[in-house]
Coordinates of C-alpha atoms in Angstrom, one line a residue:
Chain A
M1 CA -49.9 -13.4 28.4
R2 CA -48.1 -12.7 24.9
A3 CA -45.9 -14.9 22.9
V4 CA -42.3 -13.9 22.4
I5 CA -41.8 -16.8 20.1
E6 CA -44.2 -18.2 17.8
L7 CA -43.6 -20.9 15.4
V8 CA -46.4 -21.6 12.5
N9 CA -46.2 -24.9 10.8
V10 CA -42.3 -24.6 10.6
R11 CA -40.3 -27.2 8.3
K12 CA -36.7 -27.5 8.0
V13 CA -35.5 -29.8 5.2
Y14 CA -31.9 -30.7 4.9
R15 CA -30.7 -32.5 1.6
I16 CA -28.3 -35.3 2.6
G17 CA -26.8 -37.2 -0.4
G18 CA -30.1 -36.5 -2.4
E19 CA -32.3 -37.5 0.0
E20 CA -34.8 -35.0 1.8
V21 CA -34.4 -35.0 5.5
Y22 CA -36.9 -33.3 7.7
A23 CA -35.1 -32.1 10.7
V24 CA -38.2 -30.2 11.9
N25 CA -41.5 -31.2 10.0
G26 CA -44.5 -28.9 10.6
V27 CA -44.0 -27.5 14.3
S28 CA -46.4 -25.0 15.5
M29 CA -46.0 -23.7 19.0
S30 CA -45.6 -20.6 21.0
V31 CA -43.5 -19.5 24.0
R32 CA -45.0 -16.9 26.2
K33 CA -43.1 -14.0 27.9
G34 CA -41.5 -15.1 30.9
E35 CA -41.8 -18.7 30.5
F36 CA -39.3 -21.6 31.3
L37 CA -39.8 -24.0 28.2
C38 CA -37.9 -27.0 27.9
I39 CA -37.6 -29.0 24.8
M40 CA -36.8 -32.6 25.2
G41 CA -35.8 -35.3 22.8
A42 CA -33.5 -37.9 21.7
S43 CA -30.4 -36.9 19.8
G44 CA -31.4 -36.3 16.1
S45 CA -34.9 -35.5 17.2
G46 CA -34.7 -32.0 15.8
K47 CA -34.6 -30.1 19.0
T48 CA -31.4 -28.2 18.3
T49 CA -32.7 -27.3 14.8
L50 CA -35.8 -26.1 16.5
L51 CA -33.9 -23.9 18.9
S52 CA -31.8 -22.5 15.9
L53 CA -34.7 -21.6 14.0
M54 CA -36.1 -19.8 17.4
G55 CA -32.9 -18.2 17.5
C56 CA -32.8 -16.7 14.0
L57 CA -29.6 -18.8 13.4
D58 CA -31.3 -20.3 10.5
R59 CA -34.0 -19.9 8.3
P60 CA -37.0 -22.4 8.0
T61 CA -37.8 -24.2 4.7
S62 CA -41.2 -23.3 5.1
G63 CA -43.6 -21.7 7.8
K64 CA -43.3 -18.7 10.0
V65 CA -40.9 -17.9 12.9
L66 CA -42.4 -14.8 14.9
I67 CA -40.0 -13.1 17.3
D68 CA -41.8 -10.5 19.6
G69 CA -44.4 -10.4 16.8
I70 CA -42.1 -9.8 14.2
D71 CA -42.2 -12.1 11.2
T72 CA -38.7 -13.2 10.8
S73 CA -39.0 -14.8 7.1
S74 CA -39.1 -11.2 5.7
L75 CA -36.1 -9.9 7.3
S76 CA -32.6 -9.3 5.9
D77 CA -29.6 -11.0 7.3
R78 CA -28.6 -7.7 9.0
E79 CA -32.1 -7.3 10.5
L80 CA -31.7 -11.1 11.8
T81 CA -28.5 -10.2 13.1
D82 CA -30.0 -7.1 15.0
I83 CA -32.5 -9.5 16.7
R84 CA -29.9 -11.9 17.8
R85 CA -27.9 -9.4 19.1
D86 CA -30.5 -7.4 21.1
K87 CA -33.3 -9.8 21.9
I88 CA -31.8 -13.5 22.3
G89 CA -28.9 -14.6 24.3
F90 CA -27.4 -18.0 23.4
V91 CA -25.9 -20.6 25.6
F92 CA -24.1 -23.5 24.0
Q93 CA -23.3 -26.9 25.1
Q94 CA -19.4 -26.2 24.3
Y95 CA -19.6 -22.7 25.7
H96 CA -18.0 -21.2 22.6
L97 CA -16.2 -18.4 24.1
I98 CA -13.6 -16.4 22.0
P99 CA -10.4 -18.0 23.1
T100 CA -8.3 -14.9 22.5
L101 CA -10.3 -12.7 24.6
T102 CA -10.6 -12.6 28.4
A103 CA -13.8 -13.7 30.5
F104 CA -14.4 -9.9 30.8
E105 CA -13.9 -9.0 27.2
N106 CA -16.3 -12.0 26.0
V107 CA -18.9 -10.4 27.9
E108 CA -18.2 -7.1 26.6
L109 CA -18.3 -8.5 23.0
P110 CA -21.8 -8.3 22.3
M111 CA -22.2 -4.8 23.7
L112 CA -19.2 -3.8 21.6
L113 CA -21.1 -5.2 18.6
K114 CA -24.1 -3.1 19.7
G115 CA -22.2 -0.1 19.8
V116 CA -22.5 0.3 23.7
P117 CA -20.0 3.0 24.9
K118 CA -17.1 1.9 26.6
A119 CA -17.6 2.8 30.2
E120 CA -21.1 1.4 30.1
R121 CA -19.9 -1.9 28.6
E122 CA -17.2 -2.3 31.3
R123 CA -19.6 -1.5 34.3
R124 CA -22.1 -4.0 32.6
A125 CA -19.7 -6.8 32.1
M126 CA -18.3 -6.4 35.6
E127 CA -21.8 -6.4 37.1
L128 CA -22.8 -9.7 35.1
L129 CA -19.6 -11.4 36.0
E130 CA -20.3 -10.5 39.8
I131 CA -24.0 -11.7 39.2
M132 CA -22.6 -15.0 38.0
G133 CA -20.1 -15.3 40.7
I134 CA -16.9 -15.2 38.7
A135 CA -15.8 -11.7 39.0
K136 CA -12.1 -12.9 40.2
A137 CA -11.8 -14.7 36.8
A138 CA -12.7 -11.5 34.8
N139 CA -9.0 -11.3 33.2
R140 CA -8.5 -14.8 32.6
K141 CA -8.8 -16.5 29.2
P142 CA -11.3 -19.2 28.7
S143 CA -8.4 -21.9 28.6
E144 CA -7.8 -20.9 32.2
L145 CA -11.1 -21.6 33.3
S146 CA -13.1 -24.7 34.4
G147 CA -16.0 -25.9 32.3
G148 CA -18.6 -24.6 34.8
M149 CA -17.0 -21.2 34.8
Q150 CA -16.6 -21.0 31.1
Q151 CA -20.3 -21.5 30.9
R152 CA -21.1 -18.9 33.7
V153 CA -18.9 -16.7 31.3
A154 CA -21.2 -17.7 28.4
I155 CA -24.3 -16.9 30.4
A156 CA -23.0 -13.5 31.5
R157 CA -22.2 -13.0 27.6
A158 CA -25.7 -14.1 26.5
L159 CA -27.2 -11.5 29.1
A160 CA -25.1 -8.7 28.1
N161 CA -27.4 -6.7 26.0
D162 CA -30.4 -7.5 28.4
P163 CA -32.1 -9.9 25.8
E164 CA -35.8 -10.9 26.4
I165 CA -34.8 -14.6 25.5
L166 CA -32.3 -17.0 26.6
L167 CA -31.9 -20.0 24.3
C168 CA -29.9 -22.7 25.8
D169 CA -28.8 -25.9 24.0
E170 CA -27.7 -28.6 26.5
P171 CA -26.0 -26.1 28.9
T172 CA -25.1 -28.6 31.2
G173 CA -24.1 -31.3 28.9
N174 CA -20.3 -30.9 29.4
L175 CA -20.6 -30.4 33.1
D176 CA -20.5 -32.4 36.4
T177 CA -23.6 -32.5 38.4
K178 CA -22.5 -29.8 40.8
S179 CA -21.3 -27.4 38.1
G180 CA -24.5 -28.2 36.2
E181 CA -26.7 -27.5 39.2
V182 CA -25.0 -23.9 39.6
V183 CA -25.5 -23.1 35.9
M184 CA -29.1 -24.2 36.3
N185 CA -29.6 -22.1 39.3
L186 CA -28.2 -19.1 37.5
I187 CA -30.4 -19.6 34.5
E188 CA -33.5 -20.1 36.8
E189 CA -32.5 -16.9 38.5
Q190 CA -32.7 -15.2 35.2
N191 CA -35.9 -16.7 34.5
E192 CA -37.4 -15.3 37.8
R193 CA -36.1 -11.8 36.7
G194 CA -38.3 -12.3 33.8
V195 CA -36.2 -13.4 31.2
T196 CA -37.9 -16.1 29.0
V197 CA -36.0 -19.3 28.6
V198 CA -36.1 -22.0 26.1
L199 CA -33.9 -25.0 27.0
V200 CA -32.9 -28.1 24.9
T201 CA -31.9 -31.1 26.6
H202 CA -32.2 -34.9 26.8
D203 CA -31.8 -35.0 30.5
P204 CA -34.9 -35.5 32.6
D205 CA -33.4 -34.0 35.8
I206 CA -32.7 -30.6 34.0
A207 CA -36.2 -30.6 32.4
K208 CA -37.6 -30.5 36.1
Y209 CA -36.4 -26.9 36.2
A210 CA -38.9 -26.1 33.4
E211 CA -42.7 -25.3 34.0
R212 CA -43.4 -26.7 30.7
V213 CA -41.9 -29.4 28.8
V214 CA -42.5 -30.0 25.0
R215 CA -41.1 -33.5 23.8
I216 CA -40.1 -33.8 20.1
R217 CA -39.4 -36.8 18.1
D218 CA -38.4 -37.1 14.3
G219 CA -39.0 -33.3 13.9
K220 CA -42.4 -33.4 15.3
I221 CA -44.1 -32.4 18.5
V222 CA -45.3 -35.4 20.4
E223 CA -46.2 -33.8 23.6
D224 CA -47.0 -30.2 24.7
P225 CA -48.9 -29.6 27.6
G226 CA -49.4 -25.8 26.3
I227 CA -51.7 -27.1 23.5
K228 CA -54.1 -30.0 23.1
L229 CA -52.8 -32.6 20.6
G230 CA -55.4 -34.3 18.5
Chain B
M1 CA -11.2 -3.6 21.0
Y2 CA -11.7 -5.0 17.4
F3 CA -8.0 -4.0 17.0
Q4 CA -7.1 -6.0 20.1
L5 CA -9.2 -8.8 18.8
A6 CA -7.3 -8.7 15.6
F7 CA -4.0 -8.4 17.0
R8 CA -4.5 -11.4 19.4
N9 CA -5.7 -13.4 16.6
L10 CA -2.3 -12.8 14.9
R11 CA -0.5 -13.6 18.0
R12 CA -2.1 -17.0 18.3
N13 CA -0.1 -17.9 15.2
G14 CA 2.9 -15.8 16.1
V15 CA 5.4 -17.9 13.7
R16 CA 3.0 -17.8 10.8
S17 CA 2.1 -14.1 11.0
A18 CA 5.8 -13.4 11.4
L19 CA 6.6 -15.3 8.3
A20 CA 4.0 -13.3 6.6
V21 CA 5.1 -10.1 7.8
I22 CA 8.7 -11.0 6.7
G23 CA 7.5 -11.6 3.0
I24 CA 5.8 -8.3 3.0
V25 CA 9.2 -6.8 4.5
I26 CA 11.3 -8.3 1.8
G27 CA 8.6 -7.2 -1.0
V28 CA 8.5 -3.6 0.2
M29 CA 12.1 -3.5 1.0
A30 CA 12.9 -5.0 -2.6
V31 CA 10.5 -2.4 -4.3
A32 CA 11.7 0.7 -2.4
S33 CA 15.5 -0.1 -2.4
I34 CA 15.2 -0.5 -6.3
G35 CA 13.1 2.7 -6.4
I36 CA 15.5 4.7 -4.4
F37 CA 18.7 3.4 -6.0
S38 CA 17.2 4.4 -9.6
A39 CA 16.4 7.9 -8.2
N40 CA 19.8 8.1 -6.9
L41 CA 21.5 6.8 -10.1
K42 CA 19.5 9.4 -12.0
T43 CA 20.4 12.3 -9.7
S44 CA 24.0 11.3 -9.9
F45 CA 23.9 11.2 -13.7
L46 CA 22.0 14.5 -14.2
S47 CA 24.1 16.3 -11.6
S48 CA 26.6 17.0 -14.3
F49 CA 23.9 18.6 -16.3
Q50 CA 22.8 21.1 -13.6
N51 CA 21.6 24.4 -14.6
V52 CA 21.5 24.0 -18.3
T53 CA 17.8 24.0 -18.6
D54 CA 17.5 27.7 -19.6
E55 CA 20.3 27.2 -22.2
V56 CA 19.6 26.8 -26.0
L57 CA 22.2 26.0 -28.5
V58 CA 21.9 27.4 -32.1
Y59 CA 23.8 25.5 -34.7
P60 CA 24.1 26.2 -38.3
A61 CA 21.5 24.3 -40.4
Y62 CA 24.1 21.9 -42.0
N63 CA 22.9 18.5 -43.4
A64 CA 24.6 15.8 -44.9
H65 CA 22.5 13.2 -47.3
F66 CA 23.5 9.9 -48.5
R67 CA 22.2 9.6 -52.0
H68 CA 23.5 7.1 -54.7
G69 CA 26.4 6.2 -52.4
L70 CA 27.7 9.6 -52.6
V71 CA 27.5 12.2 -49.6
T72 CA 26.0 15.6 -50.4
T73 CA 25.8 18.4 -48.0
S74 CA 23.6 21.3 -48.0
G75 CA 23.0 24.3 -45.8
V76 CA 25.8 26.4 -44.4
M77 CA 28.6 25.2 -42.2
Y78 CA 28.6 28.6 -40.1
I79 CA 26.3 31.0 -38.6
D80 CA 27.5 34.3 -40.3
K81 CA 28.0 37.2 -37.9
R82 CA 25.3 39.2 -39.2
T83 CA 22.7 36.3 -38.7
A84 CA 24.5 35.7 -35.2
E85 CA 24.0 39.3 -34.3
R86 CA 20.2 39.0 -35.3
I87 CA 19.8 36.0 -33.1
V88 CA 21.3 37.3 -30.0
R89 CA 19.3 40.6 -30.2
L90 CA 16.0 38.6 -30.0
P91 CA 14.2 39.8 -27.0
Y92 CA 14.2 36.6 -25.1
V93 CA 18.0 36.3 -24.7
K94 CA 19.4 37.1 -21.5
D95 CA 23.2 36.3 -22.5
Y96 CA 24.9 34.3 -25.0
A97 CA 28.3 33.1 -26.1
F98 CA 29.5 32.8 -29.7
V99 CA 31.8 29.9 -30.2
K100 CA 34.1 28.5 -32.8
D101 CA 35.5 25.1 -32.5
T102 CA 37.7 22.8 -34.3
F103 CA 39.6 19.5 -33.7
T104 CA 43.4 20.2 -34.3
T105 CA 46.8 19.0 -33.3
A106 CA 48.7 20.9 -30.7
R107 CA 52.3 20.6 -29.4
H108 CA 53.4 20.7 -25.8
R109 CA 57.3 20.5 -25.5
E110 CA 58.0 17.3 -27.9
E111 CA 54.6 15.8 -27.5
V112 CA 52.1 16.3 -30.4
F113 CA 48.3 15.5 -29.3
G114 CA 44.8 15.7 -30.8
V115 CA 42.7 18.5 -29.0
T116 CA 39.6 20.5 -29.5
V117 CA 40.1 24.2 -29.7
Y118 CA 37.3 26.3 -28.6
G119 CA 37.4 30.1 -29.5
M120 CA 35.2 32.1 -27.2
D121 CA 35.0 35.4 -25.1
E122 CA 36.7 35.6 -21.8
S123 CA 33.4 36.3 -20.2
A124 CA 31.6 33.2 -21.3
V125 CA 34.4 31.0 -20.3
K126 CA 34.1 32.7 -17.0
K127 CA 30.4 32.2 -16.9
L128 CA 30.8 28.5 -17.9
F129 CA 33.7 27.1 -15.9
K130 CA 35.6 27.5 -12.9
A131 CA 39.5 27.5 -12.6
E132 CA 41.2 24.6 -10.6
K133 CA 44.7 26.5 -11.0
G134 CA 45.6 30.0 -12.3
I135 CA 43.2 32.8 -13.2
L136 CA 40.8 32.6 -16.2
R137 CA 42.5 35.1 -18.7
L138 CA 42.4 34.8 -22.6
S139 CA 44.2 37.8 -23.7
D140 CA 47.4 36.2 -25.6
S141 CA 47.0 33.2 -23.2
C142 CA 45.1 30.2 -23.1
V143 CA 43.0 27.8 -20.6
V144 CA 43.3 24.0 -20.7
G145 CA 40.8 21.2 -19.5
Y146 CA 41.5 19.2 -16.7
D147 CA 42.1 15.8 -18.4
L148 CA 44.3 17.6 -21.1
A149 CA 46.4 19.1 -18.3
D150 CA 46.8 15.8 -16.5
R151 CA 47.7 13.6 -19.3
L152 CA 50.2 16.1 -20.6
D153 CA 51.5 17.4 -17.3
L154 CA 50.7 21.1 -18.2
R155 CA 50.9 23.6 -15.8
V156 CA 50.0 27.4 -15.1
G157 CA 52.7 29.0 -17.2
S158 CA 53.2 26.0 -19.8
R159 CA 53.3 26.7 -23.5
V160 CA 51.0 24.9 -25.9
E161 CA 51.8 25.4 -29.7
I162 CA 48.8 25.3 -32.2
N163 CA 49.3 25.8 -35.8
G164 CA 52.6 27.6 -35.1
H165 CA 51.3 29.8 -32.5
K166 CA 52.5 29.6 -29.1
L167 CA 50.0 30.4 -26.1
R168 CA 50.6 30.5 -22.6
V169 CA 48.5 28.2 -20.3
S170 CA 46.8 30.8 -17.7
A171 CA 44.5 28.4 -16.1
I172 CA 43.4 24.8 -15.6
L173 CA 39.8 24.2 -15.5
K174 CA 38.0 22.0 -12.8
E175 CA 36.9 18.7 -14.1
T176 CA 33.4 18.9 -15.4
G177 CA 30.6 16.1 -16.3
A178 CA 29.5 15.5 -19.9
R179 CA 28.0 18.6 -21.4
F180 CA 26.0 19.4 -24.4
D181 CA 27.8 22.8 -25.4
V182 CA 31.4 23.1 -24.7
N183 CA 33.4 19.9 -23.3
P184 CA 36.6 21.5 -21.9
N185 CA 38.0 18.4 -20.3
N186 CA 40.3 17.5 -23.2
A187 CA 40.4 21.1 -24.9
V188 CA 42.1 24.0 -25.2
L189 CA 39.9 27.4 -25.0
V190 CA 41.1 30.5 -26.4
S191 CA 39.7 34.0 -27.3
L192 CA 38.0 34.6 -30.6
R193 CA 40.6 36.9 -31.5
D194 CA 43.2 34.4 -31.1
Y195 CA 41.2 31.6 -32.6
D196 CA 40.8 33.7 -36.1
R197 CA 44.6 34.5 -35.7
I198 CA 45.4 30.8 -35.3
F199 CA 43.1 29.2 -37.8
N200 CA 42.7 32.5 -40.1
T201 CA 38.9 32.2 -39.8
K202 CA 38.4 36.2 -39.4
N203 CA 35.8 36.2 -42.3
E204 CA 34.1 32.9 -41.2
G205 CA 31.0 32.6 -38.9
Y206 CA 30.6 30.9 -35.6
N207 CA 30.3 27.1 -35.3
F208 CA 27.5 27.6 -32.7
I209 CA 25.9 30.0 -30.3
V210 CA 25.2 29.3 -26.7
V211 CA 22.0 31.3 -25.8
W212 CA 20.6 31.7 -22.2
V213 CA 17.0 32.8 -22.1
K214 CA 15.5 34.9 -19.7
S215 CA 13.1 32.3 -18.0
L216 CA 12.2 28.7 -18.9
K217 CA 9.0 29.6 -20.6
D218 CA 11.1 31.6 -23.1
V219 CA 12.8 28.6 -24.5
S220 CA 9.9 27.7 -26.8
L221 CA 9.3 31.4 -27.5
F222 CA 12.9 32.0 -28.6
K223 CA 12.6 29.0 -30.6
D224 CA 9.4 30.4 -32.6
A225 CA 11.1 33.8 -32.8
V226 CA 14.2 32.3 -34.5
E227 CA 12.0 30.3 -37.0
K228 CA 10.1 33.6 -37.9
T229 CA 12.8 35.8 -38.5
V230 CA 16.3 34.3 -39.1
N231 CA 14.7 31.2 -40.6
A232 CA 12.0 32.7 -42.3
R233 CA 13.2 32.6 -45.9
E234 CA 15.8 29.8 -45.6
K235 CA 16.6 27.3 -42.9
K236 CA 20.0 29.0 -41.6
V237 CA 20.2 27.7 -38.1
E238 CA 19.0 24.9 -36.0
V239 CA 17.7 25.5 -32.3
F240 CA 18.6 22.7 -29.8
E241 CA 16.8 23.1 -26.3
L242 CA 18.8 21.3 -23.7
K243 CA 15.8 21.1 -21.6
I244 CA 14.3 18.6 -23.9
I245 CA 17.2 16.4 -23.6
I246 CA 17.1 16.5 -20.1
D247 CA 13.5 15.6 -20.3
Q248 CA 14.2 12.6 -22.5
I249 CA 16.8 11.4 -20.0
N250 CA 14.5 11.8 -17.1
K251 CA 11.6 9.8 -19.3
G252 CA 14.3 7.0 -20.0
F253 CA 15.2 6.7 -16.5
S254 CA 11.8 6.6 -15.0
F255 CA 10.9 4.0 -17.5
V256 CA 13.9 1.8 -16.3
S257 CA 13.1 2.5 -12.8
R258 CA 9.6 1.5 -13.1
F259 CA 10.5 -1.6 -14.9
L260 CA 13.0 -2.6 -12.1
M261 CA 10.3 -1.8 -9.6
A262 CA 7.9 -3.9 -11.4
I263 CA 10.3 -6.9 -11.2
A264 CA 11.1 -6.3 -7.4
G265 CA 7.2 -6.0 -7.0
I266 CA 7.1 -10.0 -7.9
S267 CA 8.5 -10.5 -4.6
L268 CA 5.5 -8.3 -3.2
L269 CA 3.3 -10.5 -5.2
V270 CA 4.7 -13.9 -3.4
A271 CA 4.2 -12.3 0.0
G272 CA 0.6 -11.6 -0.9
V273 CA 0.1 -15.0 -1.9
S274 CA 1.5 -16.2 1.5
I275 CA -0.7 -13.7 3.2
L276 CA -3.8 -15.2 1.3
N277 CA -2.7 -18.4 2.3
I278 CA -2.4 -18.1 6.0
M279 CA -5.6 -15.9 6.0
L280 CA -7.3 -18.6 4.4
M281 CA -5.9 -21.1 6.8
S282 CA -6.9 -18.8 9.4
T283 CA -10.6 -18.7 8.2
L284 CA -10.9 -22.1 8.2
E285 CA -9.4 -22.7 11.6
R286 CA -11.7 -20.1 13.2
T287 CA -14.9 -21.0 11.4
K288 CA -16.7 -21.8 14.6
E289 CA -15.4 -18.7 16.3
I290 CA -16.8 -16.9 13.3
G291 CA -20.3 -18.6 13.9
V292 CA -20.2 -17.5 17.5
M293 CA -19.5 -14.0 16.5
M294 CA -22.5 -14.1 14.3
A295 CA -24.7 -15.8 16.8
I296 CA -23.9 -13.1 19.3
G297 CA -24.7 -10.2 16.8
A298 CA -21.7 -9.6 14.5
Y299 CA -22.7 -8.4 11.1
R300 CA -21.3 -9.8 8.2
T301 CA -19.3 -6.7 7.3
T302 CA -18.0 -6.7 11.0
I303 CA -16.4 -10.1 10.3
L304 CA -15.2 -8.6 6.8
K305 CA -13.7 -5.7 8.6
L306 CA -12.0 -7.7 11.4
F307 CA -10.2 -9.9 9.1
L308 CA -9.1 -7.2 6.7
L309 CA -7.9 -5.5 10.0
E310 CA -5.8 -8.4 10.6
A311 CA -4.4 -8.3 7.1
L312 CA -3.9 -4.5 7.7
I313 CA -1.8 -4.9 10.8
L314 CA 0.6 -7.4 8.9
G315 CA 0.6 -5.1 6.3
I316 CA 1.5 -2.2 8.3
I317 CA 3.9 -3.7 10.6
G318 CA 5.8 -5.4 7.4
S319 CA 5.6 -2.2 5.2
V320 CA 7.1 0.1 8.1
I321 CA 9.9 -2.4 8.7
G322 CA 10.5 -2.7 5.0
A323 CA 10.4 1.0 4.3
V324 CA 13.0 1.5 7.1
L325 CA 15.3 -1.3 6.0
S326 CA 15.0 -0.2 2.5
L327 CA 17.1 2.7 3.3
A328 CA 19.8 0.2 4.3
G329 CA 19.2 -1.6 1.2
G330 CA 19.3 1.6 -1.0
Y331 CA 22.5 2.5 0.7
A332 CA 24.0 -0.9 0.1
V333 CA 23.1 -0.8 -3.7
D334 CA 24.2 2.8 -3.8
M335 CA 27.5 1.9 -2.4
M336 CA 28.0 -1.1 -4.4
I337 CA 27.3 0.5 -7.9
L338 CA 27.7 4.4 -7.3
H339 CA 30.5 4.2 -4.8
S340 CA 28.6 7.0 -3.0
A341 CA 25.5 7.5 -0.9
K342 CA 25.4 11.1 -1.0
Y343 CA 22.0 11.4 -2.7
L344 CA 20.4 8.7 -0.3
L345 CA 19.0 11.2 2.2
S346 CA 16.5 13.1 0.0
L347 CA 12.8 13.7 -0.3
T348 CA 12.8 11.3 -3.4
T349 CA 14.1 8.6 -1.0
L350 CA 11.2 9.4 1.4
G351 CA 8.7 9.2 -1.7
Y352 CA 10.1 5.8 -2.8
M353 CA 9.6 4.4 0.8
L354 CA 6.1 5.8 1.2
E355 CA 5.5 4.2 -2.3
G356 CA 6.9 1.0 -1.2
M357 CA 4.6 1.1 1.9
F358 CA 1.8 1.8 -0.2
F359 CA 2.4 -1.1 -2.4
G360 CA 3.0 -3.2 0.5
L361 CA -0.4 -2.1 2.2
L362 CA -2.2 -2.6 -1.0
T363 CA -0.9 -6.2 -1.5
T364 CA -2.1 -7.1 2.0
L365 CA -5.4 -5.8 1.7
I366 CA -6.0 -7.2 -1.7
S367 CA -4.8 -10.8 -0.7
G368 CA -6.6 -10.2 2.6
F369 CA -10.0 -9.4 1.0
Y370 CA -10.7 -12.8 -0.4
P371 CA -10.3 -14.7 2.8
A372 CA -12.3 -11.9 4.7
W373 CA -14.8 -12.2 2.4
K374 CA -15.2 -15.9 2.5
A375 CA -15.3 -15.8 6.3
S376 CA -18.1 -13.1 6.2
R377 CA -20.3 -15.3 3.8
L378 CA -20.2 -18.3 6.1
E379 CA -24.0 -19.2 7.4
P380 CA -23.9 -19.0 11.2
L381 CA -25.5 -22.1 12.0
E382 CA -23.0 -24.0 9.5
A383 CA -20.0 -22.1 11.0
L384 CA -21.2 -23.1 14.4
R385 CA -21.4 -26.7 13.8
Y386 CA -18.2 -26.8 11.8
E387 CA -15.8 -29.4 13.2

């Protein structure tokens, strides 16, 4: 299987009060197409930073991030935006829906940014909301939706441009167990459809959904069944 | 949908947006109202000089010099008849009027008063003026100005005595505005023949000649022709173009108008600062949202455009309302100062309304640009994590 995400000796350094902090310190790993990968670690372990690097939200201090075989270090801001828009879908712990837009419009937004025609946009948005089981809430604003529903809208939005990769940062972190289960089942369904899923969590119950769990501590991989560690 | 997004963002902070709009409304209204008023003031002022642009005045080249405490004069007091004939036979002349004038005392019943007496042809009088009462006729009679008639209670048929000669008033003229050629309001107009008889000036020339050229471009051609012929050997006459005087008045007015509008523009500046302020606050409050937009595929330019669109919406709403209200503002100032709003509904007014709108939009776009640019320069990850 080919790798959709490949990290080669990736480092991310933050300067905090003149001191250099390695959020990610020499990580090399690859994510195969169609895989359901979970990155586990305590808070501050660098797992979210790692996800941001995979999602082209941030550039590594050193090392390489390849998405679909494309070396992202040489790409411009605009080209990175294109990759985020077309190849990657984000699901955040805080849902991050646009509060002024309805559920339906939130799902439409990535397609609008891509320039998808209105009719196609509307058809796809409705379809996704139906898949997520929240078609009835299409015209409600995020503030009128429960956390679980908001996260389902967020997943629908992440899938709008039919991305290859779904990056989820603690998607159930703010949800009760039941809503969390619904959300995880929806993500699993997408993985079964062929979407590569990378999920960051510290919750072992959530990690059970994944076929491969990578553990990270202090910015370094401490366990990865995909490769043999020294 | 971008428009909806921008519009809803503005609605989210409705009061703040409304205040920004009010700022623009006031600014646009001030600029446009002042512009409209200045234009109306000018129109009202110039209306008394209508149709004089093809008129040229020819005066004798008479100069007074002050030297060693003495006044010396040079040149001639009159345009002699031969020179006058030469001037009016120049090719560019369409029509003309020879004029003699003097200031003297006259008598009506027992009252003696100072008055300007003009001697000119009956046809010239008819060309220049209209009668309020009576019929314009100058043979053995005279025509009097509106103010003079009013002051002395002159009527058609009254008798005025000038220099021992009694003349019957044939007509009273309509009131006119200030003129450069003949000012009849406080004057008695008589025929040239009567003038010479009264003042014994048969052998003297004319005090000035009013010349109407065939078209506007002939004004300077006529002037050149006079310099080359009549003034060739010796400077006998001076030529005054009324067009130049009007142009000067126009220039002066537009200068004053620009100056006043610039002062009114300060209020627009203040409105711009308030837009800058609310947009900056909005950028700050929506940092996270901007991060989300960028994460799901919005270009920096898209963010820039979205924020500019918000500024533009504020600008359009404010400018349109301001422009409409400026009509009311212009009306109010017109009524207050000119006591009339008859020049309000004109193309110039529309022009100033559009100009006010233009500056209103320009202000919002300029002050919206920095916050929009700042929003577009955010780093997606940092924006997402912003608390």
